[in-house]
Amino acid sequence: MAPVDQEGPDLRDLVRVLRRRGWILLVCAVVVPVAVYLYSLQLPEVYESQVLIQPQPAADAAVLADLASSDDQSTSAVARFAETSSVAQAAARELDEPLGSVSLESASVDENTGFVTLTAQGDSPRQAAEVANAFAQALSTTRERRAEKRIDETLTDLREQVEDTEGSDRRRQLGDEITRLKTLRTALGENVQVIEPAAPGSYVSPSPRRNAVLGLIVGLLLGIGLMLLGERFDRRLRKPEDVEEITGVPLLATIPKDAFPGGRGSPHVADAFQNLRDGLMYFNVDRKLTRIMVASPLKGDGKTTVATNLATSLARSGREVILVDADLRAPQVAKRLGLEASPGLTQVLTGGVLLDEALVDSGDLRVLPAGAIPPNPSELIGSQRMKAVLDALSGLADVVVVDTTPLLVVSDAFPLLDQVSGVVALAKLNQTPAHAVRRMLQIIATAGGEARVLGMVATGAGRVDGYGYGYGYGYGDKAGPSEPTMTPVDRNGAPPLSQGPSETAVTEDATSLEPGVRPRTK
């Protein structure tokens, strides 16, 4: 059977995700902003101050045209030069601080006025102002030194030309250039004019509240991301639809949490197991079911609860039913039904008691408890004597329901797979991983004989999941009193879970069993 097409996620899916993983979002939304806030309180205080300057022409344009590029004289070039390491070192010397200990935050240019704003930071309002003023002075000093060096180099070159020149006109022209350069050199100290000196700085950081708000945004985004990542890598089955989707097997019923030990009890529980019984009939209408194994991949999936209640529901429909506890490692059937655990299957298999002596009446059905826990459960379950016991039980009842050990935990139940009519497989919502269910189905599929999966049962459902089974055969969470359910029949008009053999057949099967069996009179 092909997997059922699933619709995209809806609002209910989002609500389920929030219910499962909302704590991640809550933790991130609380921890991240609180951590950021506390961290911000530990940061040192920072103050900011600005000084406004206007670069002055460092030399006569006609003379400097041959000394420097035009970029050196533009306002934007001066702003870029203010951010260089040479100016920062000069500022450190102005402040008598170690080289590299001070830096300029920014230098911006107003193209309309030609003013340059130098912004500096410090640990106090006064220090921020001192750093800003020191950078203004360092800019002027550094520009002066660079210009002086260029002028000195040019003067040396011009003097050499004068000595090598013989014409009086040319010597006079060179002398005029030397005079202008000397005049220019004396004016280099005023290459930067401070328009507005830096005032005591204003507080800029840290801002714990602002950082906490940003931390809240980051925390929410991080929480959502972690929730989605968790969902992406979570392989557990979350919805009844997931069970049918990954297996391609009909979903017979969804069993609520209230059906299990510790549950509060609910009128929907009886409906759920009636749905399971009717679903088992409906999806196997052409198959004779005399031995039904209830199996789960892992421990705690609700296997014993389903087995006991399915057997009870079948018995109340008028069939002779025997429930067998074949879990010889951790038997629970007798405890659930309030019966004596021994003698039971172990004593029958070891020859200690007769089969009919171990069978116990429990209301509408009979039960074969597990008995004492043996040292070799695998050998006993896989023995020929176990096969003989099942044959004898089939002669005593219409249906034999077998509870077993989890298929992926131990291999005890493997020999039973080719001795039953089919398997009712379980998966517990929000607990059983999808890969475990797939592996269980592979084991059942590779078993010999007639073993096959009769249908899936989703256990541990909450109220949001409803209590019906696939394709609308359940009664839903809002349904009123149970309505009569459709009971299919086979081609001969008999219920698909066929009645047991005749009394003669029962006697023959019973006498062939070594310990001795006395059939129950119907």
mmCIF file of C-alpha atoms in Angstrom, residues 237-415:
data_model
loop_
_atom_site.group_PDB
_atom_site.id
_atom_site.type_symbol
_atom_site.label_atom_id
_atom_site.label_comp_id
_atom_site.label_asym_id
_atom_site.label_seq_id
_atom_site.Cartn_x
_atom_site.Cartn_y
_atom_site.Cartn_z
ATOM 1 C CA LEU A 237 6.732 10.126 15.152
ATOM 2 C CA ARG A 238 4.605 13.105 16.136
ATOM 3 C CA LYS A 239 1.186 12.590 14.526
ATOM 4 C CA PRO A 240 -0.923 9.533 13.704
ATOM 5 C CA GLU A 241 -0.605 10.550 10.059
ATOM 6 C CA ASP A 242 3.180 10.169 10.349
ATOM 7 C CA VAL A 243 2.783 6.494 11.228
ATOM 8 C CA GLU A 244 0.750 5.764 8.128
ATOM 9 C CA GLU A 245 2.985 7.935 5.959
ATOM 10 C CA ILE A 246 6.289 6.220 6.740
ATOM 11 C CA THR A 247 4.913 2.666 6.772
ATOM 12 C CA GLY A 248 2.347 2.621 3.966
ATOM 13 C CA VAL A 249 0.268 0.378 6.269
ATOM 14 C CA PRO A 250 -3.326 1.211 7.298
ATOM 15 C CA LEU A 251 -3.655 3.015 10.603
ATOM 16 C CA LEU A 252 -6.141 0.875 12.523
ATOM 17 C CA ALA A 253 -6.580 3.102 15.567
ATOM 18 C CA THR A 254 -5.136 5.872 17.662
ATOM 19 C CA ILE A 255 -4.960 4.980 21.344
ATOM 20 C CA PRO A 256 -5.085 7.913 23.798
ATOM 21 C CA LYS A 257 -2.758 8.368 26.744
ATOM 22 C CA ASP A 258 -5.661 7.771 29.130
ATOM 23 C CA ALA A 259 -5.685 4.092 28.139
ATOM 24 C CA PHE A 260 -2.324 3.425 29.769
ATOM 25 C CA PRO A 261 -1.377 2.928 33.424
ATOM 26 C CA GLY A 262 -1.482 6.256 35.226
ATOM 27 C CA GLY A 263 -4.052 7.663 32.802
ATOM 28 C CA ARG A 264 -7.042 9.615 34.077
ATOM 29 C CA GLY A 265 -9.531 7.407 32.316
ATOM 30 C CA SER A 266 -11.822 8.563 29.544
ATOM 31 C CA PRO A 267 -14.944 7.376 27.729
ATOM 32 C CA HIS A 268 -12.914 7.603 24.534
ATOM 33 C CA VAL A 269 -10.710 4.703 25.613
ATOM 34 C CA ALA A 270 -13.386 2.057 24.994
ATOM 35 C CA ASP A 271 -14.199 3.661 21.647
ATOM 36 C CA ALA A 272 -10.533 3.584 20.674
ATOM 37 C CA PHE A 273 -10.213 -0.167 21.197
ATOM 38 C CA GLN A 274 -13.573 -0.807 19.537
ATOM 39 C CA ASN A 275 -12.211 1.155 16.583
ATOM 40 C CA LEU A 276 -9.095 -1.021 16.664
ATOM 41 C CA ARG A 277 -11.179 -4.179 16.597
ATOM 42 C CA ASP A 278 -13.411 -2.946 13.775
ATOM 43 C CA GLY A 279 -10.456 -1.585 11.825
ATOM 44 C CA LEU A 280 -8.738 -4.944 12.116
ATOM 45 C CA MET A 281 -11.848 -6.561 10.603
ATOM 46 C CA TYR A 282 -12.245 -3.993 7.869
ATOM 47 C CA PHE A 283 -8.704 -4.014 6.536
ATOM 48 C CA ASN A 284 -8.410 -7.820 6.714
ATOM 49 C CA VAL A 285 -11.891 -8.804 5.578
ATOM 50 C CA ASP A 286 -10.639 -11.577 3.257
ATOM 51 C CA ARG A 287 -8.101 -13.013 5.684
ATOM 52 C CA LYS A 288 -8.701 -15.626 8.361
ATOM 53 C CA LEU A 289 -7.289 -14.324 11.616
ATOM 54 C CA THR A 290 -6.914 -16.916 14.343
ATOM 55 C CA ARG A 291 -3.599 -15.868 15.903
ATOM 56 C CA ILE A 292 -2.752 -12.214 16.279
ATOM 57 C CA MET A 293 0.595 -11.013 17.580
ATOM 58 C CA VAL A 294 0.830 -7.534 19.088
ATOM 59 C CA ALA A 295 4.349 -6.215 18.560
ATOM 60 C CA SER A 296 6.284 -3.021 19.089
ATOM 61 C CA PRO A 297 9.822 -2.006 18.175
ATOM 62 C CA LEU A 298 10.892 -0.745 21.600
ATOM 63 C CA LYS A 299 10.032 -1.024 25.253
ATOM 64 C CA GLY A 300 7.324 1.296 26.574
ATOM 65 C CA ASP A 301 5.372 1.624 23.326
ATOM 66 C CA GLY A 302 2.145 0.319 24.938
ATOM 67 C CA LYS A 303 2.207 -3.210 23.573
ATOM 68 C CA THR A 304 0.751 -4.954 26.644
ATOM 69 C CA THR A 305 -2.014 -2.356 27.023
ATOM 70 C CA VAL A 306 -3.075 -2.804 23.403
ATOM 71 C CA ALA A 307 -2.894 -6.599 23.587
ATOM 72 C CA THR A 308 -5.067 -6.871 26.726
ATOM 73 C CA ASN A 309 -7.658 -4.374 25.561
ATOM 74 C CA LEU A 310 -7.818 -5.768 22.027
ATOM 75 C CA ALA A 311 -8.369 -9.248 23.445
ATOM 76 C CA THR A 312 -11.084 -7.916 25.759
ATOM 77 C CA SER A 313 -12.818 -6.075 22.919
ATOM 78 C CA LEU A 314 -12.763 -9.188 20.722
ATOM 79 C CA ALA A 315 -14.158 -11.284 23.558
ATOM 80 C CA ARG A 316 -16.998 -8.842 24.168
ATOM 81 C CA SER A 317 -17.999 -9.161 20.531
ATOM 82 C CA GLY A 318 -18.978 -12.770 21.219
ATOM 83 C CA ARG A 319 -15.779 -14.609 20.285
ATOM 84 C CA GLU A 320 -13.799 -17.074 22.350
ATOM 85 C CA VAL A 321 -10.497 -15.321 22.977
ATOM 86 C CA ILE A 322 -7.314 -16.415 24.727
ATOM 87 C CA LEU A 323 -4.658 -13.878 25.621
ATOM 88 C CA VAL A 324 -1.114 -15.253 25.842
ATOM 89 C CA ASP A 325 1.684 -13.438 27.626
ATOM 90 C CA ALA A 326 4.735 -14.577 25.639
ATOM 91 C CA ASP A 327 6.989 -11.912 27.145
ATOM 92 C CA LEU A 328 9.018 -14.174 29.415
ATOM 93 C CA ARG A 329 11.494 -11.433 30.343
ATOM 94 C CA ALA A 330 9.209 -8.707 31.732
ATOM 95 C CA PRO A 331 5.647 -10.095 31.816
ATOM 96 C CA GLN A 332 2.877 -7.590 32.555
ATOM 97 C CA VAL A 333 -0.421 -9.172 31.443
ATOM 98 C CA ALA A 334 -1.256 -10.901 34.758
ATOM 99 C CA LYS A 335 -0.460 -7.755 36.724
ATOM 100 C CA ARG A 336 -2.621 -5.599 34.449
ATOM 101 C CA LEU A 337 -5.596 -7.965 34.779
ATOM 102 C CA GLY A 338 -5.137 -8.629 38.501
ATOM 103 C CA LEU A 339 -4.337 -12.329 38.035
ATOM 104 C CA GLU A 340 -1.807 -14.696 39.536
ATOM 105 C CA ALA A 341 1.354 -14.672 37.408
ATOM 106 C CA SER A 342 2.117 -18.342 37.954
ATOM 107 C CA PRO A 343 1.629 -21.055 36.870
ATOM 108 C CA GLY A 344 1.792 -19.946 33.275
ATOM 109 C CA LEU A 345 3.427 -20.383 29.887
ATOM 110 C CA THR A 346 6.858 -21.140 31.323
ATOM 111 C CA GLN A 347 5.552 -24.077 33.376
ATOM 112 C CA VAL A 348 3.583 -25.380 30.371
ATOM 113 C CA LEU A 349 6.652 -25.260 28.126
ATOM 114 C CA THR A 350 8.839 -26.966 30.722
ATOM 115 C CA GLY A 351 6.229 -29.654 31.406
ATOM 116 C CA GLY A 352 5.444 -28.547 34.937
ATOM 117 C CA VAL A 353 1.680 -28.148 34.463
ATOM 118 C CA LEU A 354 -1.009 -28.956 31.937
ATOM 119 C CA LEU A 355 -2.138 -26.235 29.561
ATOM 120 C CA ASP A 356 -5.701 -26.124 30.869
ATOM 121 C CA GLU A 357 -4.370 -25.842 34.414
ATOM 122 C CA ALA A 358 -2.416 -22.711 33.478
ATOM 123 C CA LEU A 359 -5.325 -21.016 31.692
ATOM 124 C CA VAL A 360 -7.133 -18.481 33.854
ATOM 125 C CA ASP A 361 -10.599 -17.015 33.352
ATOM 126 C CA SER A 362 -10.623 -13.208 33.364
ATOM 127 C CA GLY A 363 -14.086 -11.949 32.716
ATOM 128 C CA ASP A 364 -14.935 -12.362 29.021
ATOM 129 C CA LEU A 365 -11.674 -14.040 28.007
ATOM 130 C CA ARG A 366 -9.133 -16.569 29.165
ATOM 131 C CA VAL A 367 -5.517 -15.719 29.852
ATOM 132 C CA LEU A 368 -2.316 -17.741 29.731
ATOM 133 C CA PRO A 369 0.063 -15.784 31.996
ATOM 134 C CA ALA A 370 3.811 -15.843 31.427
ATOM 135 C CA GLY A 371 4.537 -17.710 34.635
ATOM 136 C CA ALA A 372 7.948 -17.721 36.277
ATOM 137 C CA ILE A 373 10.732 -15.928 34.426
ATOM 138 C CA PRO A 374 13.006 -18.649 32.963
ATOM 139 C CA PRO A 375 16.778 -18.416 32.427
ATOM 140 C CA ASN A 376 16.376 -19.249 28.713
ATOM 141 C CA PRO A 377 13.312 -17.406 27.338
ATOM 142 C CA SER A 378 14.540 -17.400 23.732
ATOM 143 C CA GLU A 379 14.951 -21.172 23.664
ATOM 144 C CA LEU A 380 11.517 -21.766 25.174
ATOM 145 C CA ILE A 381 9.670 -19.412 22.784
ATOM 146 C CA GLY A 382 11.497 -20.881 19.786
ATOM 147 C CA SER A 383 10.870 -24.503 20.767
ATOM 148 C CA GLN A 384 8.573 -26.996 19.062
ATOM 149 C CA ARG A 385 6.628 -27.216 22.290
ATOM 150 C CA MET A 386 5.683 -23.518 21.946
ATOM 151 C CA LYS A 387 4.348 -24.258 18.476
ATOM 152 C CA ALA A 388 2.307 -27.123 19.924
ATOM 153 C CA VAL A 389 0.930 -24.824 22.629
ATOM 154 C CA LEU A 390 -0.233 -22.299 20.032
ATOM 155 C CA ASP A 391 -1.849 -25.064 17.976
ATOM 156 C CA ALA A 392 -3.683 -26.300 21.040
ATOM 157 C CA LEU A 393 -4.822 -22.790 21.984
ATOM 158 C CA SER A 394 -6.169 -22.240 18.464
ATOM 159 C CA GLY A 395 -8.315 -25.307 19.030
ATOM 160 C CA LEU A 396 -9.681 -23.846 22.239
ATOM 161 C CA ALA A 397 -10.599 -20.363 20.985
ATOM 162 C CA ASP A 398 -11.632 -18.382 17.953
ATOM 163 C CA VAL A 399 -8.788 -15.927 18.352
ATOM 164 C CA VAL A 400 -5.460 -16.120 20.184
ATOM 165 C CA VAL A 401 -3.859 -12.757 20.976
ATOM 166 C CA VAL A 402 -0.136 -12.975 21.767
ATOM 167 C CA ASP A 403 1.801 -10.339 23.698
ATOM 168 C CA THR A 404 5.562 -10.511 23.036
ATOM 169 C CA THR A 405 8.861 -8.849 23.787
ATOM 170 C CA PRO A 406 9.817 -5.728 21.757
ATOM 171 C CA LEU A 407 11.164 -6.851 18.392
ATOM 172 C CA LEU A 408 14.173 -4.515 18.355
ATOM 173 C CA VAL A 409 15.205 -5.165 21.964
ATOM 174 C CA VAL A 410 15.505 -8.963 21.996
ATOM 175 C CA SER A 411 14.909 -11.664 19.403
ATOM 176 C CA ASP A 412 12.588 -13.850 21.540
ATOM 177 C CA ALA A 413 9.523 -13.136 19.391
ATOM 178 C CA PHE A 414 11.164 -13.855 16.023
ATOM 179 C CA PRO A 415 10.172 -17.563 15.952
#
